[in-house]
């Protein structure tokens, strides 16, 4: 089994303690809520998507563990400025990374998100990292139902 | 509490007890297993494991119907377990002991079946410290029948506000459903007193004994409890089995909530006559091996003695409370005067889920999350807690391992 530091890397701890884009956006165009009933994590995600399909702003609020908070923080930073299609592609790439479907981190697409590389060694924590991303796709789909990790 | 009456000769030999639990003797992530998640489920002693293996290797057959020897042996073993449960709970007769899948099913059964006898406007009183399984079935009943759910508050120590509980009782209160010992706080409720108060207004009382029955005597006749529910797997028995005790006078009035084989006396397409108790409530082939395992678990618990088990757990709980309080940032959630076997806590700003992962890597198994008691978490203003919970096989050394792992968590995440 790998070292705890592979999971709790400095970048993750930093974003977990001081999440970026941690605010509410009453004027958002897309919104979704996510729950992890296993540990009580919850996240509210707010997106502003322009007419031509660009994510102009992304922010979130909620309470969660270091992993889910860092994941939400880094996700909102990553998708800001992307087109909706690019954001959806990044979700698939991130999901494949953390579930081990495609563990390579050599491509530039993931950027800083490659730091979540170590999480696949902790199967019961994958849901924590995935929760904000499921909220992202739900928000982009315009689905009003809260998303759950279960 | 009664634990004080344990004499030295009756004390637990914890090394001998640990030797009876095969699962405890292993390493996880390269560290010796320290299992502190006993409120979720307890491990099984060799005697329980062997009872199920013996059943499958020698007696396996369906019950209550065959003329052949194996069926007779299986029926005897199954009904023998029912008699053992009856003695364990001091019920008046075997027919008042119904086997279920667990505590959750027991409560749901009462809500479905006894709930049929209730009317719109009838009130059901629970407490703020109930498990979701003692909240949701009553919400479902309220939707179905128009009954009203009332909740008695708890104080900052996690103790029931008994005066408020009493104020919420009225002639409209038809059923009171209360936990004997809270799974997330450890609080032990003054159950006899609460039952007496509820009976004074004519309400029937269901006692959730899931957490208490492994170390507190639940004497249904001394308590005058109307319903008692428990789970085998929290009593050192197999999963998938539980008990619903009900007074015969109530069970006789209640309609069966499941139809099928074994619960009937005769069936035609025009008319079905239901079987007598307890079979009226046991449709279909039950978990025969599980029930036999529960019987073996009760026999095992009784051989150690509930008072001796409680005294041992209380010693480890006191030691654990003291040691946890020495760790900077620890806040214990649930500080009732009368509590048992549960240490719920938060560690500074570190999320309990992260604490749980670090502890796991150190070999220490605890539960993190809301423990199916989200209203309790809301009451204390936390999203979740870390919970170490004790069984008879835990030791002070387990607490030392927990504390060492918590220091590691502070080092990694603090």
PDB file of N, CA, C and O in Angstrom, chain B residues 25-58:
ATOM      1  N   UNK B  25      -7.118 -11.498  14.514  1.00  0.00           N
ATOM      2  CA  UNK B  25      -5.692 -11.807  14.437  1.00  0.00           C
ATOM      3  C   UNK B  25      -5.200 -11.675  13.009  1.00  0.00           C
ATOM      4  O   UNK B  25      -4.941 -12.653  12.317  1.00  0.00           O
ATOM      5  N   UNK B  26      -5.129 -10.450  12.553  1.00  0.00           N
ATOM      6  CA  UNK B  26      -4.626 -10.196  11.207  1.00  0.00           C
ATOM      7  C   UNK B  26      -4.014  -8.806  11.171  1.00  0.00           C
ATOM      8  O   UNK B  26      -4.209  -7.985  12.064  1.00  0.00           O
ATOM      9  N   UNK B  27      -3.276  -8.566  10.075  1.00  0.00           N
ATOM     10  CA  UNK B  27      -2.714  -7.246   9.862  1.00  0.00           C
ATOM     11  C   UNK B  27      -3.475  -6.565   8.736  1.00  0.00           C
ATOM     12  O   UNK B  27      -3.907  -7.215   7.777  1.00  0.00           O
ATOM     13  N   UNK B  28      -3.659  -5.260   8.878  1.00  0.00           N
ATOM     14  CA  UNK B  28      -4.223  -4.472   7.771  1.00  0.00           C
ATOM     15  C   UNK B  28      -3.216  -3.381   7.434  1.00  0.00           C
ATOM     16  O   UNK B  28      -2.715  -2.711   8.334  1.00  0.00           O
ATOM     17  N   UNK B  29      -2.938  -3.230   6.156  1.00  0.00           N
ATOM     18  CA  UNK B  29      -1.923  -2.281   5.694  1.00  0.00           C
ATOM     19  C   UNK B  29      -0.618  -2.468   6.482  1.00  0.00           C
ATOM     20  O   UNK B  29       0.056  -1.509   6.837  1.00  0.00           O
ATOM     21  N   UNK B  30      -0.308  -3.706   6.797  1.00  0.00           N
ATOM     22  CA  UNK B  30       0.951  -4.003   7.476  1.00  0.00           C
ATOM     23  C   UNK B  30       0.975  -3.708   8.971  1.00  0.00           C
ATOM     24  O   UNK B  30       2.020  -3.816   9.609  1.00  0.00           O
ATOM     25  N   UNK B  31      -0.184  -3.341   9.519  1.00  0.00           N
ATOM     26  CA  UNK B  31      -0.251  -3.057  10.958  1.00  0.00           C
ATOM     27  C   UNK B  31      -1.264  -3.998  11.610  1.00  0.00           C
ATOM     28  O   UNK B  31      -2.245  -4.386  10.973  1.00  0.00           O
ATOM     29  N   UNK B  32      -1.060  -4.330  12.888  1.00  0.00           N
ATOM     30  CA  UNK B  32      -2.039  -5.198  13.568  1.00  0.00           C
ATOM     31  C   UNK B  32      -3.421  -4.523  13.582  1.00  0.00           C
ATOM     32  O   UNK B  32      -3.520  -3.326  13.847  1.00  0.00           O
ATOM     33  N   UNK B  33      -4.441  -5.303  13.285  1.00  0.00           N
ATOM     34  CA  UNK B  33      -5.800  -4.745  13.261  1.00  0.00           C
ATOM     35  C   UNK B  33      -6.228  -4.299  14.656  1.00  0.00           C
ATOM     36  O   UNK B  33      -6.137  -5.064  15.621  1.00  0.00           O
ATOM     37  N   UNK B  34      -6.697  -3.050  14.734  1.00  0.00           N
ATOM     38  CA  UNK B  34      -7.334  -2.545  15.955  1.00  0.00           C
ATOM     39  C   UNK B  34      -8.760  -2.194  15.560  1.00  0.00           C
ATOM     40  O   UNK B  34      -9.002  -1.195  14.882  1.00  0.00           O
ATOM     41  N   UNK B  35      -9.700  -3.044  15.961  1.00  0.00           N
ATOM     42  CA  UNK B  35     -11.073  -2.889  15.471  1.00  0.00           C
ATOM     43  C   UNK B  35     -11.896  -2.118  16.487  1.00  0.00           C
ATOM     44  O   UNK B  35     -12.190  -2.612  17.576  1.00  0.00           O
ATOM     45  N   UNK B  36     -12.279  -0.903  16.104  1.00  0.00           N
ATOM     46  CA  UNK B  36     -13.059  -0.029  16.995  1.00  0.00           C
ATOM     47  C   UNK B  36     -14.316   0.461  16.287  1.00  0.00           C
ATOM     48  O   UNK B  36     -14.703   1.619  16.417  1.00  0.00           O
ATOM     49  N   UNK B  37     -14.931  -0.413  15.515  1.00  0.00           N
ATOM     50  CA  UNK B  37     -16.157  -0.046  14.796  1.00  0.00           C
ATOM     51  C   UNK B  37     -17.297  -0.967  15.204  1.00  0.00           C
ATOM     52  O   UNK B  37     -18.082  -1.444  14.385  1.00  0.00           O
ATOM     53  N   UNK B  38     -17.380  -1.218  16.515  1.00  0.00           N
ATOM     54  CA  UNK B  38     -18.311  -2.238  17.007  1.00  0.00           C
ATOM     55  C   UNK B  38     -19.755  -1.781  17.085  1.00  0.00           C
ATOM     56  O   UNK B  38     -20.657  -2.612  17.147  1.00  0.00           O
ATOM     57  N   UNK B  39     -19.985  -0.464  17.064  1.00  0.00           N
ATOM     58  CA  UNK B  39     -21.367   0.003  17.012  1.00  0.00           C
ATOM     59  C   UNK B  39     -21.955  -0.262  15.626  1.00  0.00           C
ATOM     60  O   UNK B  39     -23.166  -0.346  15.472  1.00  0.00           O
ATOM     61  N   UNK B  40     -21.085  -0.372  14.616  1.00  0.00           N
ATOM     62  CA  UNK B  40     -21.560  -0.698  13.266  1.00  0.00           C
ATOM     63  C   UNK B  40     -21.843  -2.187  13.163  1.00  0.00           C
ATOM     64  O   UNK B  40     -22.918  -2.604  12.733  1.00  0.00           O
ATOM     65  N   UNK B  41     -20.862  -2.999  13.525  1.00  0.00           N
ATOM     66  CA  UNK B  41     -21.096  -4.433  13.657  1.00  0.00           C
ATOM     67  C   UNK B  41     -19.968  -5.021  14.487  1.00  0.00           C
ATOM     68  O   UNK B  41     -18.858  -4.506  14.484  1.00  0.00           O
ATOM     69  N   UNK B  42     -20.295  -6.082  15.207  1.00  0.00           N
ATOM     70  CA  UNK B  42     -19.272  -6.734  16.021  1.00  0.00           C
ATOM     71  C   UNK B  42     -18.772  -7.988  15.323  1.00  0.00           C
ATOM     72  O   UNK B  42     -19.461  -8.554  14.466  1.00  0.00           O
ATOM     73  N   UNK B  43     -17.576  -8.400  15.700  1.00  0.00           N
ATOM     74  CA  UNK B  43     -17.043  -9.648  15.159  1.00  0.00           C
ATOM     75  C   UNK B  43     -17.711 -10.840  15.836  1.00  0.00           C
ATOM     76  O   UNK B  43     -18.427 -10.682  16.821  1.00  0.00           O
ATOM     77  N   UNK B  44     -17.469 -12.023  15.232  1.00  0.00           N
ATOM     78  CA  UNK B  44     -18.167 -13.220  15.690  1.00  0.00           C
ATOM     79  C   UNK B  44     -17.183 -14.188  16.350  1.00  0.00           C
ATOM     80  O   UNK B  44     -16.137 -14.504  15.764  1.00  0.00           O
ATOM     81  N   UNK B  45     -17.529 -14.678  17.538  1.00  0.00           N
ATOM     82  CA  UNK B  45     -16.663 -15.676  18.161  1.00  0.00           C
ATOM     83  C   UNK B  45     -16.759 -17.014  17.417  1.00  0.00           C
ATOM     84  O   UNK B  45     -17.728 -17.271  16.708  1.00  0.00           O
ATOM     85  N   UNK B  46     -15.752 -17.823  17.632  1.00  0.00           N
ATOM     86  CA  UNK B  46     -15.681 -19.143  16.978  1.00  0.00           C
ATOM     87  C   UNK B  46     -16.978 -19.932  17.174  1.00  0.00           C
ATOM     88  O   UNK B  46     -17.451 -20.604  16.252  1.00  0.00           O
ATOM     89  N   UNK B  47     -17.582 -19.847  18.360  1.00  0.00           N
ATOM     90  CA  UNK B  47     -18.792 -20.633  18.657  1.00  0.00           C
ATOM     91  C   UNK B  47     -19.930 -20.264  17.697  1.00  0.00           C
ATOM     92  O   UNK B  47     -20.704 -21.135  17.277  1.00  0.00           O
ATOM     93  N   UNK B  48     -20.033 -18.990  17.347  1.00  0.00           N
ATOM     94  CA  UNK B  48     -21.098 -18.550  16.428  1.00  0.00           C
ATOM     95  C   UNK B  48     -20.807 -19.035  15.011  1.00  0.00           C
ATOM     96  O   UNK B  48     -21.687 -19.548  14.316  1.00  0.00           O
ATOM     97  N   UNK B  49     -19.563 -18.879  14.593  1.00  0.00           N
ATOM     98  CA  UNK B  49     -19.173 -19.327  13.248  1.00  0.00           C
ATOM     99  C   UNK B  49     -19.408 -20.833  13.127  1.00  0.00           C
ATOM    100  O   UNK B  49     -19.979 -21.310  12.144  1.00  0.00           O
ATOM    101  N   UNK B  50     -18.995 -21.579  14.169  1.00  0.00           N
ATOM    102  CA  UNK B  50     -19.132 -23.037  14.133  1.00  0.00           C
ATOM    103  C   UNK B  50     -20.593 -23.471  14.119  1.00  0.00           C
ATOM    104  O   UNK B  50     -20.940 -24.478  13.503  1.00  0.00           O
ATOM    105  N   UNK B  51     -21.463 -22.726  14.801  1.00  0.00           N
ATOM    106  CA  UNK B  51     -22.877 -23.127  14.858  1.00  0.00           C
ATOM    107  C   UNK B  51     -23.495 -23.089  13.464  1.00  0.00           C
ATOM    108  O   UNK B  51     -24.305 -23.952  13.112  1.00  0.00           O
ATOM    109  N   UNK B  52     -23.095 -22.100  12.674  1.00  0.00           N
ATOM    110  CA  UNK B  52     -23.651 -22.004  11.327  1.00  0.00           C
ATOM    111  C   UNK B  52     -23.060 -23.068  10.414  1.00  0.00           C
ATOM    112  O   UNK B  52     -23.774 -23.679   9.623  1.00  0.00           O
ATOM    113  N   UNK B  53     -21.756 -23.275  10.557  1.00  0.00           N
ATOM    114  CA  UNK B  53     -21.109 -24.316   9.748  1.00  0.00           C
ATOM    115  C   UNK B  53     -21.726 -25.680  10.077  1.00  0.00           C
ATOM    116  O   UNK B  53     -22.027 -26.473   9.181  1.00  0.00           O
ATOM    117  N   UNK B  54     -21.928 -25.932  11.367  1.00  0.00           N
ATOM    118  CA  UNK B  54     -22.499 -27.216  11.783  1.00  0.00           C
ATOM    119  C   UNK B  54     -23.890 -27.403  11.175  1.00  0.00           C
ATOM    120  O   UNK B  54     -24.230 -28.480  10.680  1.00  0.00           O
ATOM    121  N   UNK B  55     -24.676 -26.349  11.202  1.00  0.00           N
ATOM    122  CA  UNK B  55     -26.020 -26.437  10.628  1.00  0.00           C
ATOM    123  C   UNK B  55     -25.947 -26.799   9.145  1.00  0.00           C
ATOM    124  O   UNK B  55     -26.641 -27.723   8.685  1.00  0.00           O
ATOM    125  N   UNK B  56     -25.111 -26.114   8.401  1.00  0.00           N
ATOM    126  CA  UNK B  56     -25.040 -26.381   6.959  1.00  0.00           C
ATOM    127  C   UNK B  56     -24.423 -27.746   6.662  1.00  0.00           C
ATOM    128  O   UNK B  56     -24.751 -28.384   5.671  1.00  0.00           O
ATOM    129  N   UNK B  57     -23.525 -28.213   7.532  1.00  0.00           N
ATOM    130  CA  UNK B  57     -22.865 -29.489   7.269  1.00  0.00           C
ATOM    131  C   UNK B  57     -23.676 -30.698   7.740  1.00  0.00           C
ATOM    132  O   UNK B  57     -23.440 -31.808   7.287  1.00  0.00           O
ATOM    133  N   UNK B  58     -24.632 -30.467   8.654  1.00  0.00           N
ATOM    134  CA  UNK B  58     -25.341 -31.615   9.228  1.00  0.00           C
ATOM    135  C   UNK B  58     -26.861 -31.548   9.123  1.00  0.00           C
ATOM    136  O   UNK B  58     -27.509 -32.571   8.926  1.00  0.00           O
TER     137      UNK B  58
END
